[in-house]
GROMACS .gro file of N, CA, C and O in nm:
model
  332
    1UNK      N    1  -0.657   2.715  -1.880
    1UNK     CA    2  -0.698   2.646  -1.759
    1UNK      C    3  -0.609   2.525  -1.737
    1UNK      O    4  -0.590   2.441  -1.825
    2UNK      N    5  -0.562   2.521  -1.630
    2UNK     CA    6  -0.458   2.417  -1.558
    2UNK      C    7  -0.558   2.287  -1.508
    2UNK      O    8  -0.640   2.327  -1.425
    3UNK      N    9  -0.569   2.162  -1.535
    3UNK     CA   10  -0.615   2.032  -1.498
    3UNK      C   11  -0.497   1.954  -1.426
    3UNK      O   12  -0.387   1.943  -1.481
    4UNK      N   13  -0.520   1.908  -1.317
    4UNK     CA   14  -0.390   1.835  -1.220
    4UNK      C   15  -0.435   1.679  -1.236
    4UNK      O   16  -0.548   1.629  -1.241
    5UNK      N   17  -0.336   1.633  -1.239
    5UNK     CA   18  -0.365   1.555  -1.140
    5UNK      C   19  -0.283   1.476  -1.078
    5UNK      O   20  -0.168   1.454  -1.116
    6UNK      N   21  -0.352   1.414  -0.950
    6UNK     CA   22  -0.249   1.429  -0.817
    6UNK      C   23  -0.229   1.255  -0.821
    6UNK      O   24  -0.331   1.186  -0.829
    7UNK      N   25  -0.114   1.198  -0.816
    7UNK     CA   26  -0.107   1.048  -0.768
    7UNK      C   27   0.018   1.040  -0.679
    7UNK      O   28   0.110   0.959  -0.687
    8UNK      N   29  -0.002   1.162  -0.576
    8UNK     CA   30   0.101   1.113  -0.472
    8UNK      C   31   0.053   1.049  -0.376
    8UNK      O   32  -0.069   1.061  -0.373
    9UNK      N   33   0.101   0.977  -0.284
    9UNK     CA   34   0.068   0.899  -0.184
    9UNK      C   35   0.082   0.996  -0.061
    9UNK      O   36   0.137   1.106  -0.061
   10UNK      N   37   0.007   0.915   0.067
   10UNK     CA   38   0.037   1.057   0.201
   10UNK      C   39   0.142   0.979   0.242
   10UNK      O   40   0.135   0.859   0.268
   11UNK      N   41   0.275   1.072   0.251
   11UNK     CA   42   0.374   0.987   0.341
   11UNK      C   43   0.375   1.038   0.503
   11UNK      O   44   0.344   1.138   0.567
   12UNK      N   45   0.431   0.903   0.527
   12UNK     CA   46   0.436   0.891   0.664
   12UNK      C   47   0.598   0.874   0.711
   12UNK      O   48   0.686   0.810   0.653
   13UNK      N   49   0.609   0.970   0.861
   13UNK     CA   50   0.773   0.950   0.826
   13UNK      C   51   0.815   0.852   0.861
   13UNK      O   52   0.743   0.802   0.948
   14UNK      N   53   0.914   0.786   0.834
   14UNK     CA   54   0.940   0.631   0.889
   14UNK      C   55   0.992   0.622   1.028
   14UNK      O   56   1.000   0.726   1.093
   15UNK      N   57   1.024   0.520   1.074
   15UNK     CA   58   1.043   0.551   1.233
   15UNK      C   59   1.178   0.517   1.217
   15UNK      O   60   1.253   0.576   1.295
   16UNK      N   61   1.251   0.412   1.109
   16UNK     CA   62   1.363   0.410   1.104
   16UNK      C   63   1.468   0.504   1.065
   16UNK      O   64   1.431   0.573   0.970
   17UNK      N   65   1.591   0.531   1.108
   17UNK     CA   66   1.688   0.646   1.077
   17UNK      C   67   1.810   0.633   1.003
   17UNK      O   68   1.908   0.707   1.010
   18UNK      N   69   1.795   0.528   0.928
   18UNK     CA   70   1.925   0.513   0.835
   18UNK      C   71   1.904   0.581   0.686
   18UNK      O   72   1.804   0.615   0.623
   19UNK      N   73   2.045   0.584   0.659
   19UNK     CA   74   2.078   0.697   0.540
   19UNK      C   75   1.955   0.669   0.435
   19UNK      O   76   1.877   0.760   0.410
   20UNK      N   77   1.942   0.557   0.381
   20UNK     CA   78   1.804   0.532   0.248
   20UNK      C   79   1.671   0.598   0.346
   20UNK      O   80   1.594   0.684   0.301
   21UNK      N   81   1.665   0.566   0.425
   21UNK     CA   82   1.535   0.653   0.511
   21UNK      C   83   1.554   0.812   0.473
   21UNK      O   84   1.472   0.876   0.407
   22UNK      N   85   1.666   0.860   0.521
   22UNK     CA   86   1.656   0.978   0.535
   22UNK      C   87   1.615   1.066   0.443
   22UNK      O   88   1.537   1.161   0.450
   23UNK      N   89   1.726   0.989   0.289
   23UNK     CA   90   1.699   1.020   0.185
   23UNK      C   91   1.603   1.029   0.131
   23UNK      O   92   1.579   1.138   0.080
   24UNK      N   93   1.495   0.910   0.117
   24UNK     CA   94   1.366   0.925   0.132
   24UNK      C   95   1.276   0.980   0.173
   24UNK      O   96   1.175   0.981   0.103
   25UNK      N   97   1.277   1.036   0.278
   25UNK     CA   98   1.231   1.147   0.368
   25UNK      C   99   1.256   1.297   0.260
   25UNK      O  100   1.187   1.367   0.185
   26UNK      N  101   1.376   1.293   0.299
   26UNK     CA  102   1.396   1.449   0.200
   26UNK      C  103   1.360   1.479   0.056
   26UNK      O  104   1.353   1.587  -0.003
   27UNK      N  105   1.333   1.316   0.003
   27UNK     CA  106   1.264   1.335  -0.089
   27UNK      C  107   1.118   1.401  -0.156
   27UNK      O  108   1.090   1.488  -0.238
   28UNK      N  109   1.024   1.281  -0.047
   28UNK     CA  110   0.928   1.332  -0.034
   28UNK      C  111   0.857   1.475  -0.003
   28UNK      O  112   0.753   1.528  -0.040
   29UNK      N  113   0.989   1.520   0.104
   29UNK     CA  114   0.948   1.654   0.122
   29UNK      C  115   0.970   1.760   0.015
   29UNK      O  116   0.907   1.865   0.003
   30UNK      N  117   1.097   1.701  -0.084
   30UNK     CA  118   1.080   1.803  -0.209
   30UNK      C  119   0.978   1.830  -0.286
   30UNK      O  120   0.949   1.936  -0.340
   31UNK      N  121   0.908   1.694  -0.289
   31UNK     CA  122   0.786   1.650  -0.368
   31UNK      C  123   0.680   1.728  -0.345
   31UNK      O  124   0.621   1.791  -0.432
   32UNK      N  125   0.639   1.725  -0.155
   32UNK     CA  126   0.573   1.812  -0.134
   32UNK      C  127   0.561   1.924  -0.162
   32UNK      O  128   0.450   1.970  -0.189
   33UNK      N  129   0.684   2.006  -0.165
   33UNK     CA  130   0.652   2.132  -0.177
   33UNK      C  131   0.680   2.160  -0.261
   33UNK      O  132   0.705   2.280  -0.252
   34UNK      N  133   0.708   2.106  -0.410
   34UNK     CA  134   0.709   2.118  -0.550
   34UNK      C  135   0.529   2.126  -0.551
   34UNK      O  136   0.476   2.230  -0.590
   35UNK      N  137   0.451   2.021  -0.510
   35UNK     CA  138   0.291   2.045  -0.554
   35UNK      C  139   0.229   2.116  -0.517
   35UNK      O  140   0.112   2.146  -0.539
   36UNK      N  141   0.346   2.173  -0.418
   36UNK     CA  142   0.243   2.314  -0.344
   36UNK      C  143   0.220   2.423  -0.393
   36UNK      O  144   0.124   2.499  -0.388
   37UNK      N  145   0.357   2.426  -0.459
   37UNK     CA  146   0.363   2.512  -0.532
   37UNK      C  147   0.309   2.568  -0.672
   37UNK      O  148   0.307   2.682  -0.716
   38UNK      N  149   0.260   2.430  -0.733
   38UNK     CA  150   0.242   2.456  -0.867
   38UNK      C  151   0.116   2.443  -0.836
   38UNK      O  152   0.044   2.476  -0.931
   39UNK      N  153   0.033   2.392  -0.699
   39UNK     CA  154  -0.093   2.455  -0.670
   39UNK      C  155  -0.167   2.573  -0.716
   39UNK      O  156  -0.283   2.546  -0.749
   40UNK      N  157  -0.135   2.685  -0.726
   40UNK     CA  158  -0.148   2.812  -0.742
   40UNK      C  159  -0.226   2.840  -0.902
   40UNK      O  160  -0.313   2.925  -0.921
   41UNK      N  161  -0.174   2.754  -0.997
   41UNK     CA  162  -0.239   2.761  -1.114
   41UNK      C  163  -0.356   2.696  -1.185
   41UNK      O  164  -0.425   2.740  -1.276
   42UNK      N  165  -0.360   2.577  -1.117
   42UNK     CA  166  -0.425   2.476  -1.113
   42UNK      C  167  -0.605   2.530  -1.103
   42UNK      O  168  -0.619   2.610  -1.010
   43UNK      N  169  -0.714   2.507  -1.167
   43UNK     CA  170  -0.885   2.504  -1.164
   43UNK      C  171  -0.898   2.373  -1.114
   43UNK      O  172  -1.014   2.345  -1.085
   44UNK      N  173  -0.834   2.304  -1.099
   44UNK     CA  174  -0.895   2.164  -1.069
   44UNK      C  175  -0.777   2.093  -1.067
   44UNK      O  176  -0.679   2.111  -1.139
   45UNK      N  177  -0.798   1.982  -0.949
   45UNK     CA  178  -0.705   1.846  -0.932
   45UNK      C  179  -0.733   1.755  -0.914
   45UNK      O  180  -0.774   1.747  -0.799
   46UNK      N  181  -0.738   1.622  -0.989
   46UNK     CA  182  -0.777   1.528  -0.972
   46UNK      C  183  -0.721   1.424  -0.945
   46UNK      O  184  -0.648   1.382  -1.035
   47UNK      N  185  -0.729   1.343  -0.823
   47UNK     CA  186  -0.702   1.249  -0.719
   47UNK      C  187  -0.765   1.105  -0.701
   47UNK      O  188  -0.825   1.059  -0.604
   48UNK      N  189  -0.726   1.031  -0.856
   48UNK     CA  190  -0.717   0.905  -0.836
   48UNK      C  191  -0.708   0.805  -0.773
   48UNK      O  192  -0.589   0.806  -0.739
   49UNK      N  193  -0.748   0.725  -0.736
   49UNK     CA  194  -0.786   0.604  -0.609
   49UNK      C  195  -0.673   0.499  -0.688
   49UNK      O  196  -0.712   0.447  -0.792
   50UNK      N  197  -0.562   0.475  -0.649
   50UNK     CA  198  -0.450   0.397  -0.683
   50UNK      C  199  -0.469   0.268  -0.618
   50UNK      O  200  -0.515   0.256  -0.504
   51UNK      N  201  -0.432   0.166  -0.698
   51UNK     CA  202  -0.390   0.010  -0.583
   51UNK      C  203  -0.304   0.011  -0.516
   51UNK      O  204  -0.206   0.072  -0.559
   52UNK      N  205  -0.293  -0.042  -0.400
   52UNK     CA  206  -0.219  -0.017  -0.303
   52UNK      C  207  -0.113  -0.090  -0.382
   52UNK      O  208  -0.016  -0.052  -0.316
   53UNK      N  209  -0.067  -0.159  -0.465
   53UNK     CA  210   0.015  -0.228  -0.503
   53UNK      C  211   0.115  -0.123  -0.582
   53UNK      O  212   0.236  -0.147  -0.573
   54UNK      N  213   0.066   0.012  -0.672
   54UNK     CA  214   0.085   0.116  -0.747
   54UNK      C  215   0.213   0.156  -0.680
   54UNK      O  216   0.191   0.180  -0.561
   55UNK      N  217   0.332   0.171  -0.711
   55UNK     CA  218   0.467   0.285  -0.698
   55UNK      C  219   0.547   0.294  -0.816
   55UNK      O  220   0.520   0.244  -0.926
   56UNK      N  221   0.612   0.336  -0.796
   56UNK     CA  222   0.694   0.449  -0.879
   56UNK      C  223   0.796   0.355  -1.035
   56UNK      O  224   0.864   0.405  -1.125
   57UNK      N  225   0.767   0.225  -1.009
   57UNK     CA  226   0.847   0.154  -1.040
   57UNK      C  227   0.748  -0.007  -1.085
   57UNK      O  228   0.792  -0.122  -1.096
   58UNK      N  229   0.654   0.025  -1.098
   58UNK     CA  230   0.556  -0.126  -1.101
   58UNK      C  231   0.460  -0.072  -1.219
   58UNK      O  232   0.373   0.014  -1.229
   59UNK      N  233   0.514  -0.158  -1.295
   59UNK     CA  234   0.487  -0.145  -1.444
   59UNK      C  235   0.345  -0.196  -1.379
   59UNK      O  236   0.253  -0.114  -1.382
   60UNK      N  237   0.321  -0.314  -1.324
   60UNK     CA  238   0.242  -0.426  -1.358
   60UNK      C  239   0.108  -0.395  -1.315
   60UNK      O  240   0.007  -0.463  -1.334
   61UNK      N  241   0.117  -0.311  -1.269
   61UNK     CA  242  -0.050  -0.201  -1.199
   61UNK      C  243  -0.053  -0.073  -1.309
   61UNK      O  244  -0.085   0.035  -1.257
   62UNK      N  245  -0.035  -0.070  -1.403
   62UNK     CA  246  -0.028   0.028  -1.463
   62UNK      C  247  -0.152   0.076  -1.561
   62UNK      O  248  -0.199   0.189  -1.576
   63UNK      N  249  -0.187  -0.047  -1.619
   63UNK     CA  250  -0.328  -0.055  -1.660
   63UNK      C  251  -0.453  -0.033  -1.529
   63UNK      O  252  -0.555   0.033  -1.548
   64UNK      N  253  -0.419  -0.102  -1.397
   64UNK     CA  254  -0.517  -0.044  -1.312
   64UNK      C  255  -0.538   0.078  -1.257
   64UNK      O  256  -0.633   0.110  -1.186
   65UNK      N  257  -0.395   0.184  -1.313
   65UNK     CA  258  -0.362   0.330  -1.221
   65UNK      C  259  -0.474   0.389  -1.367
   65UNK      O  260  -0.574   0.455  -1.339
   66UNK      N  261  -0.442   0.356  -1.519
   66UNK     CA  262  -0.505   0.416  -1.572
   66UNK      C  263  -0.642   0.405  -1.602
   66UNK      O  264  -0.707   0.473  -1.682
   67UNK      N  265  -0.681   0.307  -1.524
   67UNK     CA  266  -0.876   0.248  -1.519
   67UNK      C  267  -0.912   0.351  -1.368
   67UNK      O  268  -1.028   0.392  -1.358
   68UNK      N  269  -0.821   0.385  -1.268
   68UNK     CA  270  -0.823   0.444  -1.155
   68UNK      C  271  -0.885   0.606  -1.216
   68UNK      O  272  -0.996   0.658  -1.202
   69UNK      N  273  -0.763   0.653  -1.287
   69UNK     CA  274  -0.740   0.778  -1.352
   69UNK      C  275  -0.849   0.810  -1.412
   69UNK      O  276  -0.905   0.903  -1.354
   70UNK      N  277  -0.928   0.758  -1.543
   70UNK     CA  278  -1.019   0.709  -1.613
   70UNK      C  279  -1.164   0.724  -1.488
   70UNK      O  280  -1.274   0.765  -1.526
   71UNK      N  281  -1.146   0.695  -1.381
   71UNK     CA  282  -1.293   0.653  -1.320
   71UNK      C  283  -1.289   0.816  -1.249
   71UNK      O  284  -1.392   0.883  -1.246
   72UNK      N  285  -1.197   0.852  -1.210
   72UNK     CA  286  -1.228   0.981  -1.114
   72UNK      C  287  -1.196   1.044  -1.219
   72UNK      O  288  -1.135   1.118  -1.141
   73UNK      N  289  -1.174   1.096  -1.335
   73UNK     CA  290  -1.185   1.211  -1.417
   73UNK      C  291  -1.348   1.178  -1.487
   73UNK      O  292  -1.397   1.273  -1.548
   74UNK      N  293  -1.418   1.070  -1.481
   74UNK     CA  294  -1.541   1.066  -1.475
   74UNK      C  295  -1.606   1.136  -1.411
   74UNK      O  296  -1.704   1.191  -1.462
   75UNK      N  297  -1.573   1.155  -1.289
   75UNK     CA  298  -1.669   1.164  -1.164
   75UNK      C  299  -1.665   1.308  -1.126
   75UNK      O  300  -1.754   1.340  -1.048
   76UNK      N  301  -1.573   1.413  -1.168
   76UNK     CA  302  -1.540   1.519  -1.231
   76UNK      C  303  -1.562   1.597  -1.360
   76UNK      O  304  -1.538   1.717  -1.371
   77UNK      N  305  -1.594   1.542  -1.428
   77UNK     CA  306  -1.634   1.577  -1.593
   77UNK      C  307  -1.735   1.666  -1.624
   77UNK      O  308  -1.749   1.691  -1.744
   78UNK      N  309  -1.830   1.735  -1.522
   78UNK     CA  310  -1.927   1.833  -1.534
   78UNK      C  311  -1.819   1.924  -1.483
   78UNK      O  312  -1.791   2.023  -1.551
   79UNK      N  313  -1.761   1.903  -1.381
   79UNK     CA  314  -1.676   2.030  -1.325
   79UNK      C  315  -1.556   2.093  -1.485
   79UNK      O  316  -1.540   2.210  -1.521
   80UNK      N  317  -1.514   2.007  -1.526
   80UNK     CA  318  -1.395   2.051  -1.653
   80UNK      C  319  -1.464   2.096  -1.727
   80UNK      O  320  -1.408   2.195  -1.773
   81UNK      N  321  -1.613   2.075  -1.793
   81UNK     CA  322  -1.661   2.114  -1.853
   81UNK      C  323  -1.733   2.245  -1.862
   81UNK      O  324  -1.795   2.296  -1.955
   82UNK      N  325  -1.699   2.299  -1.703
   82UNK     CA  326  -1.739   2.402  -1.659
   82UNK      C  327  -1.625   2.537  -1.679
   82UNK      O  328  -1.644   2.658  -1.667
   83UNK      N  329  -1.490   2.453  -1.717
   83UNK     CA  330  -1.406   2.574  -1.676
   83UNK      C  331  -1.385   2.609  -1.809
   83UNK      O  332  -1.317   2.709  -1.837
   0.00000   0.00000   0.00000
């Protein structure tokens, strides 16, 4: 049994059009459809409530992503226990 879990953000496309945008853009969209994909195996995904402060690169929320992580695999825990 496959357990996910999800800490991507919903992106939004930017309105600006320069090259770091774009790049960014095409990023995300790899991202996307990398999780779409590995959708398929997955019994369950779990979708953590992040600080808005939380990215890819910020050590300093890191203890709050894993008190985040920690509270919604709570709130889930009859379901895992089910599979």
């Amino acid at each position: 049994n496959v357990i996910a879990v999800d800490i991507s953000e919903e992106y939004e496309k930017p309105d600006n059009s320069n090259l770091l945008e774009t790049m960014m853009h095409s990023f995300y969209i790899m991202r996307d459809r990398m999780q779409e994909s590995k959708k398929h195996n997955q019994k369950l995904t779990i979708k953590p409530i992040l600080p808005d402060s939380a990215g890819l690169l910020t050590f300093k929320t890191m203890v709050k992503c894993m008190e985040a992580g920690y509270v919604a695999t709570k709130k889930v825990i009859s379901q895992i226990q089910k599979l």
